[in-house]
PDB file of C-alpha atoms in Angstrom:
ATOM      1  CA  MET A1037      28.518  -4.678  34.998  1.00  0.00           C
ATOM      2  CA  ASP A1038      25.328  -6.743  34.705  1.00  0.00           C
ATOM      3  CA  LYS A1039      22.305  -5.835  32.645  1.00  0.00           C
ATOM      4  CA  VAL A1040      20.295  -4.511  35.573  1.00  0.00           C
ATOM      5  CA  ALA A1041      23.034  -2.149  36.654  1.00  0.00           C
ATOM      6  CA  LYS A1042      23.443  -0.921  33.078  1.00  0.00           C
ATOM      7  CA  LEU A1043      19.733  -0.310  32.878  1.00  0.00           C
ATOM      8  CA  TRP A1044      19.787   1.694  36.078  1.00  0.00           C
ATOM      9  CA  LEU A1045      22.734   3.724  34.842  1.00  0.00           C
ATOM     10  CA  ARG A1046      21.046   4.531  31.579  1.00  0.00           C
ATOM     11  CA  GLN A1047      17.902   5.594  33.450  1.00  0.00           C
ATOM     12  CA  VAL A1048      19.900   7.780  35.889  1.00  0.00           C
ATOM     13  CA  LEU A1049      21.579   9.493  32.942  1.00  0.00           C
ATOM     14  CA  ALA A1050      18.299   9.916  31.080  1.00  0.00           C
ATOM     15  CA  ILE A1051      16.734  11.549  34.136  1.00  0.00           C
ATOM     16  CA  TRP A1052      19.860  13.690  34.640  1.00  0.00           C
ATOM     17  CA  ARG A1053      19.677  14.909  31.039  1.00  0.00           C
ATOM     18  CA  LEU A1054      15.957  15.688  31.336  1.00  0.00           C
ATOM     19  CA  GLU A1055      16.347  17.545  34.592  1.00  0.00           C
ATOM     20  CA  ALA A1056      19.681  19.277  33.918  1.00  0.00           C
ATOM     21  CA  THR A1057      18.206  22.156  31.909  1.00  0.00           C
ATOM     22  CA  LYS A1058      15.315  22.542  34.321  1.00  0.00           C
ATOM     23  CA  ALA A1059      17.778  22.904  37.191  1.00  0.00           C
ATOM     24  CA  PHE A1060      19.018  26.198  35.788  1.00  0.00           C
ATOM     25  CA  ARG A1061      15.611  27.734  35.197  1.00  0.00           C
ATOM     26  CA  GLY A1062      12.700  28.950  37.209  1.00  0.00           C
ATOM     27  CA  ARG A1063      11.859  31.748  39.634  1.00  0.00           C
ATOM     28  CA  ARG A1064      13.518  29.945  42.516  1.00  0.00           C
ATOM     29  CA  MET A1065      16.871  30.185  40.695  1.00  0.00           C
ATOM     30  CA  VAL A1066      16.878  34.005  40.756  1.00  0.00           C
ATOM     31  CA  GLY A1067      18.047  33.965  44.357  1.00  0.00           C
ATOM     32  CA  VAL A1068      20.606  31.305  43.637  1.00  0.00           C
ATOM     33  CA  TYR A1069      22.114  33.254  40.724  1.00  0.00           C
ATOM     34  CA  PHE A1070      22.261  36.355  43.010  1.00  0.00           C
ATOM     35  CA  LEU A1071      24.148  34.423  45.688  1.00  0.00           C
ATOM     36  CA  ALA A1072      26.609  33.109  43.117  1.00  0.00           C
ATOM     37  CA  LEU A1073      27.147  36.418  41.387  1.00  0.00           C
ATOM     38  CA  ALA A1074      27.193  38.762  44.387  1.00  0.00           C
ATOM     39  CA  PRO A1075      30.799  38.009  45.435  1.00  0.00           C
ATOM     40  CA  VAL A1076      31.950  38.110  41.839  1.00  0.00           C
ATOM     41  CA  LEU A1077      30.515  41.620  41.395  1.00  0.00           C
ATOM     42  CA  LEU A1078      31.971  42.727  44.713  1.00  0.00           C
ATOM     43  CA  LEU A1079      35.528  41.603  43.861  1.00  0.00           C
ATOM     44  CA  GLY A1080      35.037  42.897  40.292  1.00  0.00           C
ATOM     45  CA  LEU A1081      34.534  46.388  41.766  1.00  0.00           C
ATOM     46  CA  ARG A1082      37.562  45.924  43.934  1.00  0.00           C
ATOM     47  CA  ALA A1083      39.593  44.802  40.882  1.00  0.00           C
ATOM     48  CA  ALA A1084      38.713  48.148  39.265  1.00  0.00           C
ATOM     49  CA  LEU A1085      40.291  50.105  42.092  1.00  0.00           C
ATOM     50  CA  THR A1086      43.886  50.994  42.627  1.00  0.00           C
ATOM     51  CA  LEU A1087      45.366  49.360  45.729  1.00  0.00           C
ATOM     52  CA  HIS A1088      47.299  51.258  48.355  1.00  0.00           C
ATOM     53  CA  PRO A1089      51.074  50.696  47.830  1.00  0.00           C
ATOM     54  CA  GLN A1090      51.342  49.061  51.231  1.00  0.00           C
ATOM     55  CA  GLU A1091      48.534  46.638  50.413  1.00  0.00           C
ATOM     56  CA  ARG A1092      49.917  45.960  46.965  1.00  0.00           C
ATOM     57  CA  SER A1093      53.230  44.813  48.442  1.00  0.00           C
ATOM     58  CA  ASN A1094      51.511  42.413  50.873  1.00  0.00           C
ATOM     59  CA  LEU A1095      50.289  39.508  48.807  1.00  0.00           C
ATOM     60  CA  GLY A1096      49.760  37.312  51.837  1.00  0.00           C
ATOM     61  CA  LEU A1097      47.016  39.722  52.979  1.00  0.00           C
ATOM     62  CA  ALA A1098      45.043  38.851  49.841  1.00  0.00           C
ATOM     63  CA  GLY A1099      45.031  35.195  50.809  1.00  0.00           C
ATOM     64  CA  VAL A1100      43.605  35.993  54.277  1.00  0.00           C
ATOM     65  CA  ILE A1101      40.957  38.253  52.728  1.00  0.00           C
ATOM     66  CA  TYR A1102      39.851  35.535  50.408  1.00  0.00           C
ATOM     67  CA  ALA A1103      39.831  32.907  53.109  1.00  0.00           C
ATOM     68  CA  GLY A1104      37.510  35.121  55.193  1.00  0.00           C
ATOM     69  CA  LEU A1105      35.224  35.780  52.192  1.00  0.00           C
ATOM     70  CA  PHE A1106      35.131  32.093  51.276  1.00  0.00           C
ATOM     71  CA  GLN A1107      34.553  30.673  54.714  1.00  0.00           C
ATOM     72  CA  LEU A1108      32.211  33.347  56.110  1.00  0.00           C
ATOM     73  CA  PHE A1109      30.200  34.222  53.035  1.00  0.00           C
ATOM     74  CA  MET A1110      30.621  31.528  50.355  1.00  0.00           C
ATOM     75  CA  LEU A1111      30.366  28.426  52.546  1.00  0.00           C
ATOM     76  CA  ARG A1112      28.050  29.680  55.308  1.00  0.00           C
ATOM     77  CA  LEU A1113      25.628  31.727  53.171  1.00  0.00           C
ATOM     78  CA  ALA A1114      25.994  31.476  49.414  1.00  0.00           C
ATOM     79  CA  ILE A1115      26.545  27.796  48.904  1.00  0.00           C
ATOM     80  CA  PHE A1116      24.318  26.884  51.886  1.00  0.00           C
ATOM     81  CA  PHE A1117      21.320  28.868  50.665  1.00  0.00           C
ATOM     82  CA  GLY A1118      22.041  28.108  47.053  1.00  0.00           C
ATOM     83  CA  CYS A1119      21.710  24.364  47.921  1.00  0.00           C
ATOM     84  CA  VAL A1120      18.530  25.155  49.792  1.00  0.00           C
ATOM     85  CA  GLY A1121      17.047  26.807  46.693  1.00  0.00           C
ATOM     86  CA  ILE A1122      18.148  24.077  44.241  1.00  0.00           C
ATOM     87  CA  PHE A1123      17.806  20.776  46.138  1.00  0.00           C
ATOM     88  CA  THR A1124      14.660  21.283  48.286  1.00  0.00           C
ATOM     89  CA  GLN A1125      12.686  21.931  45.101  1.00  0.00           C
ATOM     90  CA  LEU A1126      13.824  18.850  43.156  1.00  0.00           C
ATOM     91  CA  PHE A1127      10.795  16.933  44.453  1.00  0.00           C
ATOM     92  CA  ARG A1128       8.834  19.616  46.326  1.00  0.00           C
ATOM     93  CA  GLY A1129       8.657  21.712  43.163  1.00  0.00           C
ATOM     94  CA  GLU A1130       7.345  18.789  41.165  1.00  0.00           C
ATOM     95  CA  ILE A1131       4.647  18.203  43.817  1.00  0.00           C
ATOM     96  CA  LEU A1132       3.642  21.855  43.808  1.00  0.00           C
ATOM     97  CA  GLU A1133       3.493  21.885  39.999  1.00  0.00           C
ATOM     98  CA  LYS A1134       1.525  18.564  40.083  1.00  0.00           C
ATOM     99  CA  THR A1135       3.954  16.788  37.730  1.00  0.00           C
ATOM    100  CA  LEU A1136       5.729  14.279  39.956  1.00  0.00           C
ATOM    101  CA  HIS A1137       3.210  11.533  39.171  1.00  0.00           C
ATOM    102  CA  TYR A1138       4.495  11.431  35.615  1.00  0.00           C
ATOM    103  CA  TYR A1139       7.777  10.037  36.917  1.00  0.00           C
ATOM    104  CA  LEU A1140       6.075   7.654  39.318  1.00  0.00           C
ATOM    105  CA  LEU A1141       4.067   6.159  36.470  1.00  0.00           C
ATOM    106  CA  THR A1142       7.156   5.189  34.562  1.00  0.00           C
ATOM    107  CA  PRO A1143       8.997   1.827  35.146  1.00  0.00           C
ATOM    108  CA  VAL A1144      11.827   3.497  37.077  1.00  0.00           C
ATOM    109  CA  ARG A1145      12.942   2.529  40.603  1.00  0.00           C
ATOM    110  CA  ARG A1146      12.503   5.304  43.140  1.00  0.00           C
ATOM    111  CA  GLU A1147      16.222   5.137  44.062  1.00  0.00           C
ATOM    112  CA  VAL A1148      17.122   5.701  40.383  1.00  0.00           C
ATOM    113  CA  LEU A1149      14.834   8.753  40.358  1.00  0.00           C
ATOM    114  CA  VAL A1150      16.493  10.134  43.462  1.00  0.00           C
ATOM    115  CA  ALA A1151      19.951   9.625  41.938  1.00  0.00           C
ATOM    116  CA  GLY A1152      19.028  11.277  38.602  1.00  0.00           C
ATOM    117  CA  LYS A1153      17.423  14.280  40.256  1.00  0.00           C
ATOM    118  CA  TYR A1154      20.265  14.666  42.769  1.00  0.00           C
ATOM    119  CA  LEU A1155      22.807  14.685  39.914  1.00  0.00           C
ATOM    120  CA  SER A1156      20.959  17.319  38.080  1.00  0.00           C
ATOM    121  CA  GLY A1157      20.841  19.575  41.130  1.00  0.00           C
ATOM    122  CA  LEU A1158      24.478  18.864  41.842  1.00  0.00           C
ATOM    123  CA  ALA A1159      25.481  19.848  38.320  1.00  0.00           C
ATOM    124  CA  ALA A1160      23.726  23.179  38.623  1.00  0.00           C
ATOM    125  CA  ALA A1161      25.173  23.889  42.121  1.00  0.00           C
ATOM    126  CA  VAL A1162      28.773  22.943  41.049  1.00  0.00           C
ATOM    127  CA  VAL A1163      28.641  24.952  37.830  1.00  0.00           C
ATOM    128  CA  LEU A1164      27.378  28.101  39.588  1.00  0.00           C
ATOM    129  CA  PHE A1165      29.400  28.000  42.788  1.00  0.00           C
ATOM    130  CA  ALA A1166      32.668  26.458  41.424  1.00  0.00           C
ATOM    131  CA  GLY A1167      32.505  29.095  38.794  1.00  0.00           C
ATOM    132  CA  SER A1168      31.889  31.795  41.336  1.00  0.00           C
ATOM    133  CA  THR A1169      34.788  30.514  43.481  1.00  0.00           C
ATOM    134  CA  THR A1170      37.172  30.544  40.532  1.00  0.00           C
ATOM    135  CA  ALA A1171      36.068  34.043  39.403  1.00  0.00           C
ATOM    136  CA  THR A1172      36.343  35.551  42.864  1.00  0.00           C
ATOM    137  CA  PHE A1173      39.781  34.039  43.526  1.00  0.00           C
ATOM    138  CA  VAL A1174      41.188  35.295  40.226  1.00  0.00           C
ATOM    139  CA  LEU A1175      39.578  38.761  40.571  1.00  0.00           C
ATOM    140  CA  LEU A1176      41.079  39.194  44.077  1.00  0.00           C
ATOM    141  CA  TYR A1177      44.572  39.152  42.619  1.00  0.00           C
ATOM    142  CA  VAL A1178      43.914  41.253  39.413  1.00  0.00           C
ATOM    143  CA  PRO A1179      44.819  44.579  41.161  1.00  0.00           C
ATOM    144  CA  TYR A1180      48.304  43.208  41.938  1.00  0.00           C
ATOM    145  CA  GLY A1181      49.365  43.262  38.287  1.00  0.00           C
ATOM    146  CA  SER A1182      49.935  40.580  35.649  1.00  0.00           C
ATOM    147  CA  GLU A1183      53.578  39.938  36.636  1.00  0.00           C
ATOM    148  CA  ILE A1184      52.731  39.231  40.293  1.00  0.00           C
ATOM    149  CA  ILE A1185      49.738  37.062  39.299  1.00  0.00           C
ATOM    150  CA  ARG A1186      51.858  35.067  36.871  1.00  0.00           C
ATOM    151  CA  ASP A1187      54.496  34.439  39.522  1.00  0.00           C
ATOM    152  CA  TYR A1188      51.859  33.603  42.137  1.00  0.00           C
ATOM    153  CA  PHE A1189      50.121  31.015  39.987  1.00  0.00           C
ATOM    154  CA  SER A1190      53.143  29.524  38.245  1.00  0.00           C
ATOM    155  CA  ARG A1191      55.689  29.483  41.086  1.00  0.00           C
ATOM    156  CA  GLY A1192      53.653  30.142  44.153  1.00  0.00           C
ATOM    157  CA  PRO A1193      50.706  28.392  45.823  1.00  0.00           C
ATOM    158  CA  GLY A1194      48.052  30.071  43.656  1.00  0.00           C
ATOM    159  CA  LEU A1195      46.917  27.010  41.631  1.00  0.00           C
ATOM    160  CA  LYS A1196      47.162  24.759  44.685  1.00  0.00           C
ATOM    161  CA  HIS A1197      44.969  27.102  46.732  1.00  0.00           C
ATOM    162  CA  LEU A1198      42.428  27.610  43.904  1.00  0.00           C
ATOM    163  CA  GLY A1199      42.167  23.814  43.478  1.00  0.00           C
ATOM    164  CA  ALA A1200      41.566  23.444  47.252  1.00  0.00           C
ATOM    165  CA  TYR A1201      38.841  26.021  47.296  1.00  0.00           C
ATOM    166  CA  ILE A1202      37.141  24.489  44.241  1.00  0.00           C
ATOM    167  CA  GLY A1203      37.372  21.058  45.860  1.00  0.00           C
ATOM    168  CA  VAL A1204      35.787  22.411  49.085  1.00  0.00           C
ATOM    169  CA  THR A1205      32.993  24.019  47.030  1.00  0.00           C
ATOM    170  CA  VAL A1206      32.247  20.712  45.289  1.00  0.00           C
ATOM    171  CA  LEU A1207      32.200  18.843  48.619  1.00  0.00           C
ATOM    172  CA  ALA A1208      29.905  21.540  50.101  1.00  0.00           C
ATOM    173  CA  CYS A1209      27.447  21.101  47.193  1.00  0.00           C
ATOM    174  CA  LEU A1210      27.605  17.306  47.602  1.00  0.00           C
ATOM    175  CA  GLY A1211      26.943  17.354  51.367  1.00  0.00           C
ATOM    176  CA  TYR A1212      24.500  20.210  51.615  1.00  0.00           C
ATOM    177  CA  GLY A1213      22.684  19.138  48.458  1.00  0.00           C
ATOM    178  CA  ALA A1214      22.014  15.629  49.844  1.00  0.00           C
ATOM    179  CA  VAL A1215      20.774  17.122  53.108  1.00  0.00           C
ATOM    180  CA  PHE A1216      18.375  19.515  51.487  1.00  0.00           C
ATOM    181  CA  LEU A1217      17.057  16.960  48.988  1.00  0.00           C
ATOM    182  CA  LEU A1218      16.107  14.922  51.979  1.00  0.00           C
ATOM    183  CA  VAL A1219      14.553  17.953  53.692  1.00  0.00           C
ATOM    184  CA  GLY A1220      12.458  18.636  50.554  1.00  0.00           C
ATOM    185  CA  LEU A1221      11.041  15.114  50.767  1.00  0.00           C
ATOM    186  CA  PHE A1222      10.101  15.346  54.479  1.00  0.00           C
ATOM    187  CA  PHE A1223       8.916  18.887  54.886  1.00  0.00           C
ATOM    188  CA  ARG A1224       6.407  21.001  53.021  1.00  0.00           C
ATOM    189  CA  ASN A1225       8.097  24.148  54.249  1.00  0.00           C
ATOM    190  CA  PRO A1226      11.850  23.556  53.982  1.00  0.00           C
ATOM    191  CA  MET A1227      12.905  26.927  55.411  1.00  0.00           C
ATOM    192  CA  ILE A1228      12.294  25.878  59.054  1.00  0.00           C
ATOM    193  CA  PRO A1229      14.629  22.859  58.912  1.00  0.00           C
ATOM    194  CA  ALA A1230      17.034  24.815  56.823  1.00  0.00           C
ATOM    195  CA  ALA A1231      17.095  27.518  59.544  1.00  0.00           C
ATOM    196  CA  ILE A1232      17.831  24.803  62.149  1.00  0.00           C
ATOM    197  CA  VAL A1233      20.706  23.419  60.059  1.00  0.00           C
ATOM    198  CA  LEU A1234      22.044  26.948  59.519  1.00  0.00           C
ATOM    199  CA  GLY A1235      21.866  27.607  63.238  1.00  0.00           C
ATOM    200  CA  TRP A1236      23.802  24.473  64.073  1.00  0.00           C
ATOM    201  CA  GLU A1237      26.478  25.240  61.457  1.00  0.00           C
ATOM    202  CA  SER A1238      26.727  28.898  62.621  1.00  0.00           C
ATOM    203  CA  ILE A1239      27.367  28.087  66.289  1.00  0.00           C
ATOM    204  CA  ASN A1240      29.748  25.272  65.427  1.00  0.00           C
ATOM    205  CA  PHE A1241      32.765  27.244  66.580  1.00  0.00           C
ATOM    206  CA  VAL A1242      31.562  27.488  70.216  1.00  0.00           C
ATOM    207  CA  LEU A1243      30.533  23.897  70.536  1.00  0.00           C
ATOM    208  CA  PRO A1244      32.560  21.282  72.397  1.00  0.00           C
ATOM    209  CA  PRO A1245      35.082  19.451  70.141  1.00  0.00           C
ATOM    210  CA  LEU A1246      33.021  16.344  69.785  1.00  0.00           C
ATOM    211  CA  LEU A1247      29.883  18.222  68.700  1.00  0.00           C
ATOM    212  CA  GLN A1248      31.878  20.400  66.288  1.00  0.00           C
ATOM    213  CA  LYS A1249      32.753  17.268  64.336  1.00  0.00           C
ATOM    214  CA  ILE A1250      29.012  16.496  63.863  1.00  0.00           C
ATOM    215  CA  SER A1251      28.655  19.134  61.166  1.00  0.00           C
ATOM    216  CA  VAL A1252      29.576  19.608  57.536  1.00  0.00           C
ATOM    217  CA  ILE A1253      31.232  23.009  58.092  1.00  0.00           C
ATOM    218  CA  HIS A1254      33.906  21.609  60.344  1.00  0.00           C
ATOM    219  CA  TYR A1255      35.249  19.262  57.696  1.00  0.00           C
ATOM    220  CA  LEU A1256      34.975  21.868  54.925  1.00  0.00           C
ATOM    221  CA  GLN A1257      36.894  24.465  56.895  1.00  0.00           C
ATOM    222  CA  SER A1258      39.516  21.844  57.715  1.00  0.00           C
ATOM    223  CA  LEU A1259      40.227  21.498  54.007  1.00  0.00           C
ATOM    224  CA  CYS A1260      40.575  25.256  53.320  1.00  0.00           C
ATOM    225  CA  PRO A1261      44.195  26.154  52.570  1.00  0.00           C
ATOM    226  CA  VAL A1262      44.218  29.301  54.749  1.00  0.00           C
ATOM    227  CA  ALA A1263      42.755  29.446  58.224  1.00  0.00           C
ATOM    228  CA  ILE A1264      40.958  32.434  59.590  1.00  0.00           C
ATOM    229  CA  PRO A1265      40.829  33.559  63.208  1.00  0.00           C
ATOM    230  CA  ALA A1266      38.167  31.681  65.114  1.00  0.00           C
ATOM    231  CA  GLY A1267      37.337  34.534  67.510  1.00  0.00           C
ATOM    232  CA  PRO A1268      37.663  35.004  71.251  1.00  0.00           C
ATOM    233  CA  PHE A1269      34.760  32.800  72.186  1.00  0.00           C
ATOM    234  CA  ALA A1270      35.685  29.858  69.894  1.00  0.00           C
ATOM    235  CA  VAL A1271      36.556  26.388  71.261  1.00  0.00           C
ATOM    236  CA  LEU A1272      39.717  25.544  69.450  1.00  0.00           C
ATOM    237  CA  VAL A1273      39.761  22.169  67.666  1.00  0.00           C
ATOM    238  CA  GLU A1274      42.443  20.628  65.550  1.00  0.00           C
ATOM    239  CA  PRO A1275      41.473  20.604  61.876  1.00  0.00           C
ATOM    240  CA  THR A1276      40.561  17.160  60.597  1.00  0.00           C
ATOM    241  CA  SER A1277      42.923  15.772  58.019  1.00  0.00           C
ATOM    242  CA  ALA A1278      41.884  15.541  54.352  1.00  0.00           C
ATOM    243  CA  TRP A1279      42.172  11.717  54.576  1.00  0.00           C
ATOM    244  CA  ILE A1280      39.271  11.826  57.051  1.00  0.00           C
ATOM    245  CA  SER A1281      37.361  14.993  55.917  1.00  0.00           C
ATOM    246  CA  VAL A1282      36.834  14.032  52.247  1.00  0.00           C
ATOM    247  CA  PRO A1283      35.706  10.413  52.889  1.00  0.00           C
ATOM    248  CA  GLY A1284      33.636  11.686  55.820  1.00  0.00           C
ATOM    249  CA  VAL A1285      31.601  14.154  53.667  1.00  0.00           C
ATOM    250  CA  LEU A1286      31.207  11.504  50.960  1.00  0.00           C
ATOM    251  CA  LEU A1287      29.938   8.894  53.460  1.00  0.00           C
ATOM    252  CA  VAL A1288      27.466  11.390  55.006  1.00  0.00           C
ATOM    253  CA  THR A1289      26.291  12.268  51.494  1.00  0.00           C
ATOM    254  CA  ALA A1290      25.771   8.576  50.623  1.00  0.00           C
ATOM    255  CA  ALA A1291      23.990   7.921  53.920  1.00  0.00           C
ATOM    256  CA  VAL A1292      21.598  10.849  53.402  1.00  0.00           C
ATOM    257  CA  LEU A1293      20.888   9.852  49.818  1.00  0.00           C
ATOM    258  CA  PHE A1294      20.097   6.277  51.096  1.00  0.00           C
ATOM    259  CA  LEU A1295      17.588   7.759  53.582  1.00  0.00           C
ATOM    260  CA  ALA A1296      16.077   9.898  50.750  1.00  0.00           C
ATOM    261  CA  SER A1297      15.684   6.774  48.677  1.00  0.00           C
ATOM    262  CA  LEU A1298      13.961   4.962  51.513  1.00  0.00           C
ATOM    263  CA  LYS A1299      11.586   7.851  51.980  1.00  0.00           C
ATOM    264  CA  MET A1300      10.916   8.021  48.205  1.00  0.00           C
ATOM    265  CA  ARG A1301       9.822   4.374  48.232  1.00  0.00           C
ATOM    266  CA  HIS A1302       6.849   5.342  50.401  1.00  0.00           C
ATOM    267  CA  VAL A1303       5.930   8.649  48.770  1.00  0.00           C
ATOM    268  CA  GLU A1304       2.314   8.797  47.708  1.00  0.00           C
ATOM    269  CA  ILE A1305       0.977  11.619  45.553  1.00  0.00           C
ATOM    270  CA  THR A1306      -1.819  13.535  47.232  1.00  0.00           C
ATOM    271  CA  TYR A1307      -1.880  16.864  45.519  1.00  0.00           C
ATOM    272  CA  SER A1308      -5.008  17.968  47.229  1.00  0.00           C
ATOM    273  CA  THR A1309      -3.178  18.307  50.582  1.00  0.00           C
ATOM    274  CA  ASP A1310      -0.201  20.428  49.212  1.00  0.00           C
TER     275      ASP A1310
END
């Protein structure tokens, strides 16, 4: 690694350390914490209840329940809007608080600034939502008893499924985070483009097969270990393999961050117009 690359890496890490604590604080994070904690509280209440004997004997039903909760609530709402709240404000929040110019006055490349801020937002999103995913998955199986849980995680597919859901959560934070960082650079009101992206992701299941693959949610759902019914109006499409889905999300993330870096090169601070 040459001296320039080492310098850039040190600067990225310095920005990340500076922004990491800020990423967990602020009024905008109240809604993000609610989105991360809501499913944990819901399944915590369920864990306190006694299951019907018929339900207790059907462990496979729990996997289907969690798959529905994860794909319909966690992916499409909690992680999506959590990334809206975290990443759109990485630059927009600095502009509103009239502090972004302090970064622009330092001898740091704009691309390095984008990378450092993105990693700080990513750290916050992954900690909150990977933690929420882990907690909800474990709490779902608590009512079945310690013996069944031990057998499910040690001999069954429990750990494999949990790892898959955490991996999908991290990829969702990577992809949606990059998209909404870019949105925060281009739009003063990020909720309108966020609503458009949400609409596209929400109607994904009724789109033609080719259009379904032009979305993040298609690749994330393809990686989920348990499929859920698509509904009577859905256009059925074969899930994309992990060998394509994972690199696909990573490439989209890299491309969007590249666009954000290009945009950041031409950003001029005009606080009077914001």
